Coordinates of C-alpha atoms in Angstrom, one line a residue:
Chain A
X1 CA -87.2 -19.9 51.7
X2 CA -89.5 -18.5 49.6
X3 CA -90.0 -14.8 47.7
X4 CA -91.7 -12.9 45.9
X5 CA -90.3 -12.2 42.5
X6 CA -91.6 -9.7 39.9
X7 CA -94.9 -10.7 41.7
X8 CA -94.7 -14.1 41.6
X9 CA -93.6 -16.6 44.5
X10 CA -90.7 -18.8 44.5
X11 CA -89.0 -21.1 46.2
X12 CA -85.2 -20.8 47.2
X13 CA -82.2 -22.0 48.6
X14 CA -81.5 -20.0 51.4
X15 CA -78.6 -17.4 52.2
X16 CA -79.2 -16.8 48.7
X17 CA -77.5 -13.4 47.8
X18 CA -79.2 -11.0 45.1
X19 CA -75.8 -11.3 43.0
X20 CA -76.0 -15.3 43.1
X21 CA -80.2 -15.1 42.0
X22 CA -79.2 -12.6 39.5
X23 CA -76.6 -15.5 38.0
X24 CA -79.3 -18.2 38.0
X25 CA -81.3 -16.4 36.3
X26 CA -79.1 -15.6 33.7
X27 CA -79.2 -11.7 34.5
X28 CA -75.8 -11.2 35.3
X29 CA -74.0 -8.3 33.5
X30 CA -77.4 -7.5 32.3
X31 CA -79.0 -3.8 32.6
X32 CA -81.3 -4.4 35.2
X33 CA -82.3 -2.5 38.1
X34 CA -83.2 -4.5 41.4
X35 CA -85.5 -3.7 44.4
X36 CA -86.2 -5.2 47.9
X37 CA -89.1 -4.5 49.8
X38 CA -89.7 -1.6 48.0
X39 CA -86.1 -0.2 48.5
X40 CA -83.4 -0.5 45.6
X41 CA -80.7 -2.4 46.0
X42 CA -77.8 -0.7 44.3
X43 CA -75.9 -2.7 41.8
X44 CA -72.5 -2.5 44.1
X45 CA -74.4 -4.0 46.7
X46 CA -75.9 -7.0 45.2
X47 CA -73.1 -9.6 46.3
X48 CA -73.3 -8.3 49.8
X49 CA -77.2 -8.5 49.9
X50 CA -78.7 -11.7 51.8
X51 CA -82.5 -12.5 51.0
X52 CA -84.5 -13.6 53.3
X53 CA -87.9 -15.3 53.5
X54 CA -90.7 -13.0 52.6
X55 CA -88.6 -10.8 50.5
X56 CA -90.4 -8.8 47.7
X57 CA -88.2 -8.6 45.0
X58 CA -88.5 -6.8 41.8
X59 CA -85.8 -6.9 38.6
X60 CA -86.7 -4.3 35.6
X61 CA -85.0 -3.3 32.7
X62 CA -85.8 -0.4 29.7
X63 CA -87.9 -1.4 27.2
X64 CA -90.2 0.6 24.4
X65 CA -92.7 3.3 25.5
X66 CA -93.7 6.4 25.3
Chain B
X1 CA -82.5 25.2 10.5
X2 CA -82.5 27.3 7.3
X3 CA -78.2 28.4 7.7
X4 CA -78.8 32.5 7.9
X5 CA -80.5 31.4 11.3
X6 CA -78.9 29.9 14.3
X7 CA -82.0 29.6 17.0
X8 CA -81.2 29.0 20.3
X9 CA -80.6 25.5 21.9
X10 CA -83.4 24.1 24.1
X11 CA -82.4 24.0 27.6
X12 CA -83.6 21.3 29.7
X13 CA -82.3 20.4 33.2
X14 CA -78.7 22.3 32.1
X15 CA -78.6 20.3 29.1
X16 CA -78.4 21.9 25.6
X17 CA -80.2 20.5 22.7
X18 CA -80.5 21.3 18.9
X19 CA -83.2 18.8 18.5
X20 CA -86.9 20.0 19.6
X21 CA -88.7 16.8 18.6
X22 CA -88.6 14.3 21.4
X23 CA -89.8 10.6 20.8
X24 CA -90.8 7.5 22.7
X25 CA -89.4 4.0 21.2
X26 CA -92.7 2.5 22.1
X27 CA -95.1 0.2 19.5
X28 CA -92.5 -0.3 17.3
X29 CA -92.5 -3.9 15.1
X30 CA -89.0 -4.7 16.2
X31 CA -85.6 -2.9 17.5
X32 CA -84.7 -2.2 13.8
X33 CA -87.5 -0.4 13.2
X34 CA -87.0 2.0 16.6
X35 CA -83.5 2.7 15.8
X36 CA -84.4 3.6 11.9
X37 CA -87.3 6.0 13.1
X38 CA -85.4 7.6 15.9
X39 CA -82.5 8.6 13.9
X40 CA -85.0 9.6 11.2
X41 CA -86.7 11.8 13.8
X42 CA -83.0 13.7 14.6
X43 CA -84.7 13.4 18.6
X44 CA -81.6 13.7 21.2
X45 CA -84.1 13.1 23.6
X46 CA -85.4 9.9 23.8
X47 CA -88.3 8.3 26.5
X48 CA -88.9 4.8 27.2
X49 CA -90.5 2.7 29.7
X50 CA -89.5 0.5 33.1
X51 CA -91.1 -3.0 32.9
X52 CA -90.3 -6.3 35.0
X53 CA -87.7 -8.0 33.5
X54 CA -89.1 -11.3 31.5
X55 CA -87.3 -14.0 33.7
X56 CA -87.1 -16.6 31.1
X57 CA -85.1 -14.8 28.5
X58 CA -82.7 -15.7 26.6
X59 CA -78.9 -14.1 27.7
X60 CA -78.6 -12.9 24.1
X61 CA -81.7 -11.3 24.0
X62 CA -81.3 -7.2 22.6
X63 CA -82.0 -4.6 24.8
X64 CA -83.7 -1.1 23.8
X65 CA -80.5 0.3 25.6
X66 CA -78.2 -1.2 22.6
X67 CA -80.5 0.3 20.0
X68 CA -80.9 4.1 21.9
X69 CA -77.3 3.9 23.6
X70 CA -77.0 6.3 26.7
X71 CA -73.7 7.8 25.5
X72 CA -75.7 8.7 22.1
X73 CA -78.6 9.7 23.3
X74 CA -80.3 12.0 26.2
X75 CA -82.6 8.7 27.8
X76 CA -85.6 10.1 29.3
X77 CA -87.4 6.8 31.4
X78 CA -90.8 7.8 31.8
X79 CA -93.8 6.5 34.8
X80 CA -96.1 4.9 31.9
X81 CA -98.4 2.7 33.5
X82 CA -98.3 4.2 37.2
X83 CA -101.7 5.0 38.9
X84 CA -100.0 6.3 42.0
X85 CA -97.5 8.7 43.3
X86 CA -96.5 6.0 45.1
X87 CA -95.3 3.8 42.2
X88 CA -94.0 6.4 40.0
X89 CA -91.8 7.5 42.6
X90 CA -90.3 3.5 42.8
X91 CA -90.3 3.4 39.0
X92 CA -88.0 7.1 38.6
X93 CA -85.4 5.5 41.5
X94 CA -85.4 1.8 39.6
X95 CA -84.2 3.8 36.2
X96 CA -81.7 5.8 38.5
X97 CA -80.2 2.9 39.3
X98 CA -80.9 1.3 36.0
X99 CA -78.8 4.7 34.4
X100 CA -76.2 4.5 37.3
X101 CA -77.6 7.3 39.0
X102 CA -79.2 9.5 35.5
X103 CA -81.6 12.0 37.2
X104 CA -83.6 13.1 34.1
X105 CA -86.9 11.4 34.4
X106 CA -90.3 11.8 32.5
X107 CA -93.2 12.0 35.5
X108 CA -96.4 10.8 34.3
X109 CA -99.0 9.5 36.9
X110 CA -102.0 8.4 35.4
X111 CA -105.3 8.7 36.6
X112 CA -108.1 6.6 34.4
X113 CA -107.3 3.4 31.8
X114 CA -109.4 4.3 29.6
X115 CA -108.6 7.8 28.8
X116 CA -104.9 7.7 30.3
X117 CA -105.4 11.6 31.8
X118 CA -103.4 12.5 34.0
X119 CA -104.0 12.5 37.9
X120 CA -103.0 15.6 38.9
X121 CA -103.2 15.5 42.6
X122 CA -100.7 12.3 42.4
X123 CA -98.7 14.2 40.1
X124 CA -98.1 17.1 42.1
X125 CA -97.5 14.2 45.2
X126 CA -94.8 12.6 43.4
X127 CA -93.0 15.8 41.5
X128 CA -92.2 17.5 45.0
X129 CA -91.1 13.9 46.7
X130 CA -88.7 13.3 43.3
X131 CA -87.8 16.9 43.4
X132 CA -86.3 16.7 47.1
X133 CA -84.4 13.3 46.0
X134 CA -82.5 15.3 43.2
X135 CA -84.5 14.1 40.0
X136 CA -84.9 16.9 37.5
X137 CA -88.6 16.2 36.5
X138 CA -90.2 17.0 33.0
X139 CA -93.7 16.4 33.3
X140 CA -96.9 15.1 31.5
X141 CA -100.2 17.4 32.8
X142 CA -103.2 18.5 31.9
X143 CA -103.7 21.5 30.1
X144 CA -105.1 23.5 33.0
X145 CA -102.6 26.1 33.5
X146 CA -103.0 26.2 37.2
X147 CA -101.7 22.9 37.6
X148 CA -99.0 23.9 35.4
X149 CA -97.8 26.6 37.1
X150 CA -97.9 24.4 40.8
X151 CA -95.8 22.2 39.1
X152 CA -92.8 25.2 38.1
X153 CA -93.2 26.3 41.3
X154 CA -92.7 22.6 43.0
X155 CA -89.2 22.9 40.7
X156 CA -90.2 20.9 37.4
X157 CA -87.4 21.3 34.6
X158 CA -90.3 21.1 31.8
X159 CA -94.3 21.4 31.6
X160 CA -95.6 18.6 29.2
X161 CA -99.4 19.1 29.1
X162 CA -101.3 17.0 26.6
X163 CA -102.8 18.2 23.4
X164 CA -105.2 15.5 23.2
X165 CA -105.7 12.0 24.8
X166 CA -102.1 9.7 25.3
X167 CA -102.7 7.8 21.5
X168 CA -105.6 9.2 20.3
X169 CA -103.7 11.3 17.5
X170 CA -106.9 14.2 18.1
X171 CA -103.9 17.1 17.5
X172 CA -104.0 20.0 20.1
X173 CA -107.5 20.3 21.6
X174 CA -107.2 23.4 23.6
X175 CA -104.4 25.7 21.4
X176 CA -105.8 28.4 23.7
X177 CA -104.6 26.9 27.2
X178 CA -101.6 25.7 25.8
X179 CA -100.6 29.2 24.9
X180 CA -101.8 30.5 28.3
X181 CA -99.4 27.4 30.1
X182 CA -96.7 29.0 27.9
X183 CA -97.1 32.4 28.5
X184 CA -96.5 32.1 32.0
X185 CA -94.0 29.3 32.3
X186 CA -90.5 29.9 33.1
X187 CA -89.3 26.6 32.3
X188 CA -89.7 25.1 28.8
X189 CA -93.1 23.8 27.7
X190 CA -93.6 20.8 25.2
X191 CA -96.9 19.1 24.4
X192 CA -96.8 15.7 25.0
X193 CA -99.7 13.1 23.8
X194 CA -102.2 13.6 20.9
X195 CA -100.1 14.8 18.3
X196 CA -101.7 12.8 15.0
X197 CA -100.1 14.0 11.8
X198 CA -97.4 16.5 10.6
X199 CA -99.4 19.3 10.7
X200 CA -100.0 19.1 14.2
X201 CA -96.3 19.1 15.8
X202 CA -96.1 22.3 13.7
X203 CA -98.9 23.6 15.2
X204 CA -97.6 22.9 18.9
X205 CA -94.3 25.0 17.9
X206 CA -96.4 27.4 16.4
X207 CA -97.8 28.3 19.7
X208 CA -94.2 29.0 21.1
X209 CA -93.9 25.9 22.4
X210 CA -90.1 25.0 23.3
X211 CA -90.6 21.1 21.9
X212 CA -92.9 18.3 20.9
X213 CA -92.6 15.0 22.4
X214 CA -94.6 12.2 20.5
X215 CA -94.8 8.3 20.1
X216 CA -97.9 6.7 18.5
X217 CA -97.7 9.3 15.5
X218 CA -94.5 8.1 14.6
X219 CA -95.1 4.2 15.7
X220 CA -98.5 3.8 14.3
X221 CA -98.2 6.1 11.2
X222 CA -98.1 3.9 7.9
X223 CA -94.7 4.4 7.1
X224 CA -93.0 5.2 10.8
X225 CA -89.7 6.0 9.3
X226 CA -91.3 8.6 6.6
X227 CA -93.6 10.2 9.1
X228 CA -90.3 10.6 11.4
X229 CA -88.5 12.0 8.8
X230 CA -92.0 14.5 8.2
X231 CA -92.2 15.2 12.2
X232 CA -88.7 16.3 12.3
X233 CA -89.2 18.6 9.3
X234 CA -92.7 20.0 10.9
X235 CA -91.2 20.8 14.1
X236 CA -88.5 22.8 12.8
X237 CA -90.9 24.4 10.2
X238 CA -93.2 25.4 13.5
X239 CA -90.1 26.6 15.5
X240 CA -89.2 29.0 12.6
X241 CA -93.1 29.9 11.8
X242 CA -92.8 31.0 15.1
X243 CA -89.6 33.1 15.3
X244 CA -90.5 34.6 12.1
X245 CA -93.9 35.8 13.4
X246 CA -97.1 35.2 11.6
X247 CA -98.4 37.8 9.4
X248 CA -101.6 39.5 10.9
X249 CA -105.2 38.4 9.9
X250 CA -106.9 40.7 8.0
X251 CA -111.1 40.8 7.3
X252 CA -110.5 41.9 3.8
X253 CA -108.3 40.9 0.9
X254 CA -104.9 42.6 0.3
X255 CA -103.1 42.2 -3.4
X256 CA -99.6 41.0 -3.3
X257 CA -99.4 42.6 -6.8
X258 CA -99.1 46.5 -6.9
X259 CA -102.2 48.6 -8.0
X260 CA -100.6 51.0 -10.2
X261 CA -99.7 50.5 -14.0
X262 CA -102.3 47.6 -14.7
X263 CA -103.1 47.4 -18.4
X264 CA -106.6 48.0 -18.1
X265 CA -106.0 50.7 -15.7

């Protein structure tokens, strides 16, 4: 399947959860925040939550500003 | 503060603070340098921003969040960057869930790249919509006091209108409506943007207002440690200025020496 992450399309194994994307991508434990479609997917949810194709997926995290 | 004086804190959101200097962590050279600057700045209250995660980092990589750790500091994430109401309100409920469920946000919605002034009418959008999901929303405005008092009314926690243009380090522009935003405000008011030197921060507190907040005077200055250590110092110098209450103005000059007994008299 394919998504969109942090604006940029990849491709995927499907039934991927977010937990299991977040561990190949080495963000695991991190502080990150993650949104789907435009809704946030809280962190207690992310092994329960399935993508699927077309997802639009965004990962942040804090950095400098002002 | 001198020790024959104990001000009051400043209250933001039901928070107490001793510190009226706020600071961003942004345009620093490294992590060292931000954590040096902030603690030489004595801020409590510390902004930063919410970017995409860079996917091909390394796992060791350091985090702003180690160098201004939440249980040390108040974290302020602020909307830089967003154009939209739209966006900002994304970006405030990505660093709620990024702060496990911190409702303090910085609201700034941005209307022009070149001049980074505020869009007001997406402000105003996004303040109520974050309001009525339980952030408590200090925000960056304009200096037009109507638009400052919409936003108390919409529930803001703090007014944040600019002095001068975000970077720009042109001081307080408009000294007059930033007194007329704090006359009538019932919530604090801190300028935010523009502040260039020292002298400036003093200024803002000068006028009464309740805090500074500031970045690129600190980040860009020469020596960003010194001038945090000197922004610290001018803030609290303003704040006192202030309380003291300036001596009146007078046309003509007034001896500080008496009259009576001169030797030539």
């Amino acid at each position: 399947m394919q998504i969109q992450l942090n604006g940029e399309v990849r491709d995927l194994a499907s039934d991927l959860t977010v937990a299991q994307l977040l561990e190949e991508l080495g963000l695991a434990g991190r502080r990150i925040a993650v949104e789907r479609n435009e809704e946030i997917v809280p962190r207690s949810e992310h092994a329960a939550t399935r993508l699927a194709d077309g997802d639009r997926l965004e990962i942040v995290h804090a950095i400098g500003g002002g | 503060m001198t020790d024959f004086f104990q001000d009051q804190p400043l209250r933001i959101a039901g928070r107490s603070f001793t510190s009226r200097l706020l600071v961003g962590t942004g345009k620093y050279q490294d992590f060292d340098e931000t954590a040096e600057a902030v603690a030489a700045s004595g801020a409590e209250i510390v902004t930063f921003a919410v970017r995409r995660t860079n996917l091909g980092q390394e796992a060791g990589e350091p985090n702003l969040l180690d160098v201004v750790p939440p249980d040390r500091f108040t974290l302020l994430p602020n909307t830089a960057g967003c154009y939209t109401a739209k966006d900002a309100v994304r970006t405030c409920k990505l660093a709620r869930e990024l702060l496990d469920g911190h409702r303090l946000v910085k609201l700034e919605v941005l209307g022009d790249q070149s001049t980074l002034y505020p869009n007001v009418v997406e402000t105003l959008t996004a303040a109520e919509e974050l309001i009525a999901d339980g952030f408590d929303v200090m925000v960056y405005t304009s200096d037009d006091p109507i638009v400052a008092r919409e936003l108390e009314r919409l529930g803001c926690c703090a007014i944040m209108p600019l002095g001068s243009l975000i970077g720009s380090g042109h001081g307080i522009q408009n000294p007059h409506n930033i007194r007329l935003i704090i006359e009538q405000a019932g919530v604090p008011v801190l300028v935010d943007a523009g502040i260039g030197t020292a002298s400036d921060a003093a200024l803002a507190m000068e006028l009464g207002c309740d805090g500074v907040l500031m970045n690129s005077a600190i980040a860009h200055a020469r020596q960003p440690v010194l001038m945090a250590s000197a922004m610290k110092k001018a803030v609290e110098a303003g704040r006192e200025a202030f309380l003291a209450g300036r001596m009146p103005r007078r046309q003509t000059a007034d001896p500080s020496s008496p009259f009576a007994g001169r030797i030539n008299g």
